Tab-separated table of C-alpha atoms and ligand atoms in Angstrom:
chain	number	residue	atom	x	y	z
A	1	UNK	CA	0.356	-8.341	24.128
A	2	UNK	CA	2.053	-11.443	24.023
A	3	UNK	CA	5.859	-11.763	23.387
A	4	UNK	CA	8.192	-14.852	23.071
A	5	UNK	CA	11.570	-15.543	23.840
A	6	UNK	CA	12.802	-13.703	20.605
A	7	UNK	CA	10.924	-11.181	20.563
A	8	UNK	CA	11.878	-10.334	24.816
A	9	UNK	CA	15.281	-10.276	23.688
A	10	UNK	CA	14.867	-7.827	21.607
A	11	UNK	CA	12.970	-5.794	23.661
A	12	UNK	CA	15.833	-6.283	26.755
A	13	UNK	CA	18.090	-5.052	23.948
A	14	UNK	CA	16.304	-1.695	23.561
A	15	UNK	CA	16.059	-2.907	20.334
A	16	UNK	CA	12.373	-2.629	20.293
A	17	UNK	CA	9.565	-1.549	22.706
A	18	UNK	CA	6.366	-2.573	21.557
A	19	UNK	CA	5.011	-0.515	24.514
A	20	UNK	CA	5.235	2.625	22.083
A	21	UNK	CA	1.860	1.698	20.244
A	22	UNK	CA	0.669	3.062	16.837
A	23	UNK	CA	-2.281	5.239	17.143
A	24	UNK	CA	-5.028	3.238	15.540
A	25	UNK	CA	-5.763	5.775	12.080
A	26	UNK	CA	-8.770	6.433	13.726
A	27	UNK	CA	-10.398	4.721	10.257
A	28	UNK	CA	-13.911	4.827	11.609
A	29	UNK	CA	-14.517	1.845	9.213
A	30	UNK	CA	-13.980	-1.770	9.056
A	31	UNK	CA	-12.483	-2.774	6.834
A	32	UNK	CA	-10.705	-0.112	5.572
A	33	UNK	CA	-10.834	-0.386	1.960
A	34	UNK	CA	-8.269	2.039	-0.259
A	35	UNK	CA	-8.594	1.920	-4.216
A	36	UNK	CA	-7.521	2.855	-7.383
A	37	UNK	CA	-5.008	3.368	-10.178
A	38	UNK	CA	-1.351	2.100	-9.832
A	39	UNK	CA	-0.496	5.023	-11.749
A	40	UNK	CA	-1.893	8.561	-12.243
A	41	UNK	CA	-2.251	8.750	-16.073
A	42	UNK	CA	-4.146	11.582	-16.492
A	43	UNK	CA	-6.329	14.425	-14.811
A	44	UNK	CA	-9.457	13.122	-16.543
A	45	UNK	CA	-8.798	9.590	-15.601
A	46	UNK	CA	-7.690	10.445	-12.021
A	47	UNK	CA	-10.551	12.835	-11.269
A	48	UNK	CA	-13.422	10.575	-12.956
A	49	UNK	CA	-12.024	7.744	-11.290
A	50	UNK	CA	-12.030	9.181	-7.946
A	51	UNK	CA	-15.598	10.079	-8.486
A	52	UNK	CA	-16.523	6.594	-9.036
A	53	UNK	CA	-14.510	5.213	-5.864
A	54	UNK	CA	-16.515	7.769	-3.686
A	55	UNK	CA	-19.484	6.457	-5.260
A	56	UNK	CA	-18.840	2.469	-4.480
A	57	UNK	CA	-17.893	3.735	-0.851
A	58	UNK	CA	-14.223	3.610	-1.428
A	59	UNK	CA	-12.497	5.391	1.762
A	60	UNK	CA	-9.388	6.357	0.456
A	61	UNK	CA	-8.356	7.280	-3.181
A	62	UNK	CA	-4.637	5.161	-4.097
A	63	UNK	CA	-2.825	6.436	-7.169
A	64	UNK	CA	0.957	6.695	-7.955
A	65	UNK	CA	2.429	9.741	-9.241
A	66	UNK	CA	6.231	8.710	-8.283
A	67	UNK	CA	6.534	5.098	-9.736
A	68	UNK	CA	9.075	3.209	-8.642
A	69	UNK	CA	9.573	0.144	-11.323
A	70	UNK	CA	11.560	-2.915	-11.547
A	71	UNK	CA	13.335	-2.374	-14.463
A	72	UNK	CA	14.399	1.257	-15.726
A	73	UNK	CA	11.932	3.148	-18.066
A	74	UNK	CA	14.069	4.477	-20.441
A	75	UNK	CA	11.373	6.112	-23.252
A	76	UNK	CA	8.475	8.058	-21.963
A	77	UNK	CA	4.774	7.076	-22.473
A	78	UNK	CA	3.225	10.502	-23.241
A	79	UNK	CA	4.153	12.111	-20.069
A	80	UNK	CA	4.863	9.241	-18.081
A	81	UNK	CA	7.842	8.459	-17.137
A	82	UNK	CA	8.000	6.230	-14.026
A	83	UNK	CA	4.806	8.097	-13.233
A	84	UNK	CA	3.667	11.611	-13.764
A	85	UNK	CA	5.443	12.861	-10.663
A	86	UNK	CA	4.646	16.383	-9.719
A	87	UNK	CA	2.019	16.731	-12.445
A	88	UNK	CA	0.195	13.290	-10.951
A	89	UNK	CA	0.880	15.042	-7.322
A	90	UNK	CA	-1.491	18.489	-8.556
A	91	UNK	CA	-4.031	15.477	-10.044
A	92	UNK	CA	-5.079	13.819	-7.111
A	93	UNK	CA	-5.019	17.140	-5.478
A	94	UNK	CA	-7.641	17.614	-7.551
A	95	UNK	CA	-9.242	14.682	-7.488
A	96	UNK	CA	-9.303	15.125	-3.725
A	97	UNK	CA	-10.712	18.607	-3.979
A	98	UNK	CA	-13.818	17.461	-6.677
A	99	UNK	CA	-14.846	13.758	-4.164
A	100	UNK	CA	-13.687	14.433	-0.524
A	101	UNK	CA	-11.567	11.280	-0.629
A	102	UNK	CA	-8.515	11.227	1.059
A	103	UNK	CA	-5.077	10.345	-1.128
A	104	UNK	CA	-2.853	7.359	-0.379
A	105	UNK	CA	0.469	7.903	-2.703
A	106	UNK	CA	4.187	7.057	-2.292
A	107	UNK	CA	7.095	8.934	-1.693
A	108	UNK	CA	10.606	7.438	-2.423
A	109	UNK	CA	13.094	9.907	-1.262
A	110	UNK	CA	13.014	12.663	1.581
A	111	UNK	CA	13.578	15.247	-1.312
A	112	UNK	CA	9.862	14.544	-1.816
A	113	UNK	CA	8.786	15.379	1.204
A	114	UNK	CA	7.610	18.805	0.231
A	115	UNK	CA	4.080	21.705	0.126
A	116	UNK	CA	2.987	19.790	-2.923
A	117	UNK	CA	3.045	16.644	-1.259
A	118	UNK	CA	2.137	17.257	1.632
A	119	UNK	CA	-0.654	18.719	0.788
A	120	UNK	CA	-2.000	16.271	-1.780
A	121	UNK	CA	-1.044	12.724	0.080
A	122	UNK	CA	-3.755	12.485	3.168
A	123	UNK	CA	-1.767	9.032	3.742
A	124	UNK	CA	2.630	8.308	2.739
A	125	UNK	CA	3.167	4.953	1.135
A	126	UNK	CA	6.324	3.860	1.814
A	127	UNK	CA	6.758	1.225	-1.138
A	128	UNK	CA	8.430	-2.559	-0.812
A	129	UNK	CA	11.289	-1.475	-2.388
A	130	UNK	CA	11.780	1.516	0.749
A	131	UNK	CA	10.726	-0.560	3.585
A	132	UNK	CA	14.227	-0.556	5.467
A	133	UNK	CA	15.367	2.969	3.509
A	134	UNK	CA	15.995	4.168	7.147
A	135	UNK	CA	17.003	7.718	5.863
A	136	UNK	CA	13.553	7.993	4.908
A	137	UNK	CA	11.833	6.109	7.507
A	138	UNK	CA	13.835	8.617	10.326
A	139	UNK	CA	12.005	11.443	7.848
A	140	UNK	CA	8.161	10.147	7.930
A	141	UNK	CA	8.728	9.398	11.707
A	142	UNK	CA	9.052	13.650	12.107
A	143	UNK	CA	5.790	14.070	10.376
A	144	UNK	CA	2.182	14.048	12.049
A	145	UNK	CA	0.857	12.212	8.725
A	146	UNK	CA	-0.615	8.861	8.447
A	147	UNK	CA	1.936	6.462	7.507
A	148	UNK	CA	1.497	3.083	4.862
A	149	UNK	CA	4.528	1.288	5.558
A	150	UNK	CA	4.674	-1.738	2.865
A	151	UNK	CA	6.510	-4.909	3.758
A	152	UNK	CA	9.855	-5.933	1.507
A	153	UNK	CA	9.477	-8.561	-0.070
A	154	UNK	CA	12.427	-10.323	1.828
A	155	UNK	CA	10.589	-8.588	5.293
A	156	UNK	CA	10.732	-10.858	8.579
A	157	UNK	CA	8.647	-10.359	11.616
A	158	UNK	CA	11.117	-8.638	13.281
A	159	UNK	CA	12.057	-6.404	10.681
A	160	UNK	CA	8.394	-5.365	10.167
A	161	UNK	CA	8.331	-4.430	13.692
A	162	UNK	CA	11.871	-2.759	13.655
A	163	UNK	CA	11.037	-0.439	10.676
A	164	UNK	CA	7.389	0.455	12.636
A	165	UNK	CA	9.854	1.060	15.081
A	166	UNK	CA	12.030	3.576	13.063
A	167	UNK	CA	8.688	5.862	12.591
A	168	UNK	CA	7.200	5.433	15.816
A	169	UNK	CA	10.212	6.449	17.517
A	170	UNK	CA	10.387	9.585	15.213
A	171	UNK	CA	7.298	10.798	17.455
A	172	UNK	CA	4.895	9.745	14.400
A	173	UNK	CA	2.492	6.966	15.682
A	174	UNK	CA	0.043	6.626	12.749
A	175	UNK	CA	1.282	4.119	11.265
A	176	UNK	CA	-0.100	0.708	9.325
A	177	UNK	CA	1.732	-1.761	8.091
A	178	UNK	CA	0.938	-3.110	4.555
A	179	UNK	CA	1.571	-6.651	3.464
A	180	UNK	CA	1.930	-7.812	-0.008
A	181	UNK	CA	3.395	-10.864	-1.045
A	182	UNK	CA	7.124	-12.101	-0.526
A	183	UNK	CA	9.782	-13.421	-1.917
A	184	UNK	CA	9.197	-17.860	-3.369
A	185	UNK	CA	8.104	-18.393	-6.777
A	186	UNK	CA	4.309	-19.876	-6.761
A	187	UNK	CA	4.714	-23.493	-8.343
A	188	UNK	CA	1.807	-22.227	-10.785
A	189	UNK	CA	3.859	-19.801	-12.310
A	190	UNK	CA	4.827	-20.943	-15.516
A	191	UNK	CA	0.494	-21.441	-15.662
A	192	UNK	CA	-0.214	-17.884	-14.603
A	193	UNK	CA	3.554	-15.930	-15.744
A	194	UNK	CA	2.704	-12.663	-13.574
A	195	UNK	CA	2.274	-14.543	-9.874
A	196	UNK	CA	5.702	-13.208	-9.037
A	197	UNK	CA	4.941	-13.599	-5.332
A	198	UNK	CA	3.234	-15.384	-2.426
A	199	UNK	CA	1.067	-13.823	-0.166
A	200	UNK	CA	2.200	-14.607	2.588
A	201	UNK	CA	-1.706	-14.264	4.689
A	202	UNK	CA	0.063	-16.049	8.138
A	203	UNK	CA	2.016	-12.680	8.737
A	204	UNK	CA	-1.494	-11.070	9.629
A	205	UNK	CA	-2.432	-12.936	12.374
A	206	UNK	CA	1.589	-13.503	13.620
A	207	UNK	CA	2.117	-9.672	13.977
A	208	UNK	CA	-1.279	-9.431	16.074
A	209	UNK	CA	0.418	-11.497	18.513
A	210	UNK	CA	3.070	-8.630	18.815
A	211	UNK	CA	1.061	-5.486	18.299
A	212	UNK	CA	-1.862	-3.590	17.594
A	213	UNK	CA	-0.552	-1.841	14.460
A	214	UNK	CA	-3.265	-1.584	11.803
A	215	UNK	CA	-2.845	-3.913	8.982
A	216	UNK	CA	-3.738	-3.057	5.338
A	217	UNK	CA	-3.637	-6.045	2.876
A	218	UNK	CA	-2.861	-5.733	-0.373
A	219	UNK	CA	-4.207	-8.402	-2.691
A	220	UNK	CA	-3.386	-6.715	-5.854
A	221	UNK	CA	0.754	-6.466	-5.781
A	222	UNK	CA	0.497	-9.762	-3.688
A	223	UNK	CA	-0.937	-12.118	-5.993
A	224	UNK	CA	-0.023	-10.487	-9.653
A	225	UNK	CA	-3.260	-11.498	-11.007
A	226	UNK	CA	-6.744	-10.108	-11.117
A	227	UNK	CA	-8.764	-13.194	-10.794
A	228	UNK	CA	-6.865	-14.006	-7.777
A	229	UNK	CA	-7.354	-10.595	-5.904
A	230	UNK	CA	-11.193	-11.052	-4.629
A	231	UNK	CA	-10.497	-14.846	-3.032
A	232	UNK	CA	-7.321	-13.089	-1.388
A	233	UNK	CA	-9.046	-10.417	-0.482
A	234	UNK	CA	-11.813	-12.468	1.582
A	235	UNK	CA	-8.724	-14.601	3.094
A	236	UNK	CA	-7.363	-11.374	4.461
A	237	UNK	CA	-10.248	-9.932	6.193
A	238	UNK	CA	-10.702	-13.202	7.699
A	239	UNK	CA	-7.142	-13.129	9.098
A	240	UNK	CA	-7.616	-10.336	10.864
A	241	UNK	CA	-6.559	-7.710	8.174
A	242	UNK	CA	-8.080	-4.370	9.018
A	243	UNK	CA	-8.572	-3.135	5.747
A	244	UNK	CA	-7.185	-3.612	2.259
A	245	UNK	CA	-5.471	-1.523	-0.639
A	246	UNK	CA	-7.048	-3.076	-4.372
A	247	UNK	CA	-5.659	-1.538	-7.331
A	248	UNK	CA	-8.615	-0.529	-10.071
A	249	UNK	CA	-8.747	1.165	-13.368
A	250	UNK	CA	-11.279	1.713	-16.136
A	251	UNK	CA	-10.100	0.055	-18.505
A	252	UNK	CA	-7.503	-2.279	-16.242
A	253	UNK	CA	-5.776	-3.956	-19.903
A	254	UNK	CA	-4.660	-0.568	-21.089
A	255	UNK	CA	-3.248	0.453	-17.708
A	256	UNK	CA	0.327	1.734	-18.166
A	257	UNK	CA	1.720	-0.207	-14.800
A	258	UNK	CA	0.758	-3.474	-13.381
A	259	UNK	CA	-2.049	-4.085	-16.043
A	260	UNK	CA	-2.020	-7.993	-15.147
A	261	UNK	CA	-3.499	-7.825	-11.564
A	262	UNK	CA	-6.034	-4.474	-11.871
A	263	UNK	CA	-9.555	-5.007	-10.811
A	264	UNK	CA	-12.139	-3.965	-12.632
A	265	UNK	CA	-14.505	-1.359	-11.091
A	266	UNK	CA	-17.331	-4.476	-11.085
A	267	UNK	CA	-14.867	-6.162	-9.097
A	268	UNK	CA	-13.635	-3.523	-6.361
A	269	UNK	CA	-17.895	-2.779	-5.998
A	270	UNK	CA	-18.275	-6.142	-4.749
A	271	UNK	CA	-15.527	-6.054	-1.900
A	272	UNK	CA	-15.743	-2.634	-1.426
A	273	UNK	CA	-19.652	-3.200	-0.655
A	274	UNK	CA	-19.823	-6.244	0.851
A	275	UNK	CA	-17.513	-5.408	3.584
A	276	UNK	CA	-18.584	-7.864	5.870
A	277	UNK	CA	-16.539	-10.820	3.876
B	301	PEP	C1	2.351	0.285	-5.276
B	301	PEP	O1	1.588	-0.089	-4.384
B	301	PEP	O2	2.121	1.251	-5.980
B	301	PEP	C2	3.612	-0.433	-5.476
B	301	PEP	C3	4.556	0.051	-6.269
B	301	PEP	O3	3.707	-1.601	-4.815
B	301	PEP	P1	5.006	-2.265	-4.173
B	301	PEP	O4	5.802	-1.165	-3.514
B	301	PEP	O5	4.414	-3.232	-3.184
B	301	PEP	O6	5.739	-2.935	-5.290
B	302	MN	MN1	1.046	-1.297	-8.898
């Protein structure tokens, strides 16, 4: 691996030590590719839905049942209140159960580290808004479970590396780091109103300088827009990205979260099949 001045220093500091390497996930394909809802919203929805991901060679089933959201949800929506929580948790479990997928899902405190949990989530997301939640981080790094550590928005090189670092020191060394987009208003955004981010693609190929950490893309929270999420997808495979996480819903308009940049299942078929982008 190569390091620079910078990044030595750090390492003379004990501050990091890129010689502790994440395992690799052992994904056995590449690219990666991890889809569907941003939010459990039902049992039916969950479980059909994970049918049809096994069926367009999805790897891994995504769906949140603990939602963290930028502003406070104050009503409910049925039974939905910044997600389904436990109730989401028992549907994936059994929508892993009915199509073999394995679950990708986020936890947001150590209190929800628990049997439920655990044994529904195949893979911990560790969402933007927790990626330097050290209390947590220290927590995951205990575990022998696949982590999906998502960049801040504000996240620099460095601090990428030092909260890899956090979990890998733990004793947990499957872990992937997932970028999304960062903080700087796209100068399109008064044309298309939910871009809230920039994707940032030049972080792929600047952390493979450093380390051979698996990197999982995701085009969806990245760009804010559906139209945008294929093109961005193909950019990140071709930077090196080793797999990607697209969100995808049946009907994505009505989704109850993130409506605005859900693929359609049309859409998801066509990365999700031609892999080889
Ligand atoms: C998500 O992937 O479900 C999510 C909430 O994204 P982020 O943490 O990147 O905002
Ligand atoms: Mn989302």
């Amino acid at each position: 691996m190569k390091v620079n001045k910078y990044i030595q220093s750090l390492i003379n500091d004990n501050k990091l030590n890129l010689s502790v390497q994440a395992d690799q996930w052992k994904f056995g394909k590449n690219p990666f590719i991890i889809s569907g809802p941003c939010s459990v919203e039902s049992e039916e929805m969950i479980v059909d839905w994970s049918l049809k991901m096994k069926e367009l060679g999805v790897d891994a089933l995504r769906g949140g049942a603990y939602k963290p959201c930028t502003y406070p949800i104050t009503e409910a929506i049925g039974d939905w209140k910044e997600g389904l929580r436990e109730d989401g948790l028992r549907f994936l479990l059994t929508a892993k159960k009915e199509s073999g997928l394995p679950i990708v899902s986020e936890i947001m405190d150590v209190s929800q580290i628990n049997q439920l949990s655990m044994d529904t989530i195949d893979y911990i997301q560790v969402g933007t808004r927790n990626f330097q939640n050290y209390t947590l981080l220290d927590e995951l790094g205990k575990l022998d479970k696949p982590i999906l550590l998502k960049r801040g928005t504000w996240g620099t090189l460095d601090e990428i590396l030092g909260a890899c670092e956090r979990i890998l020191v733990g004793g947990n060394e499957k872990v992937a780091i997932c970028l999304r987009g960062v903080v700087g208003m796209p100068s399109y955004r008064h044309i298309f109103p939910s871009t809230r981010w920039a994707p940032d693609l030049m972080m792929i190929p600047a952390l493979k300088e450093f380390c051979d950490i698996p990197i999982i893309y995701d085009p969806s929270h990245s760009t804010g827009y559906r139209n945008f999420v294929k093109p961005i997808s193909k950019a990140a495979i071709a930077a090196g990205a080793d797999g990607l996480i697209i969100e995808s819903h049946p009907e994505p308009e009505k989704s109850i979260s993130d409506a605005d940049h859900i693929s359609r299942w049309t859409r998801v078929k066509i990365v999700s099949i031609n892999k080889n982008i």
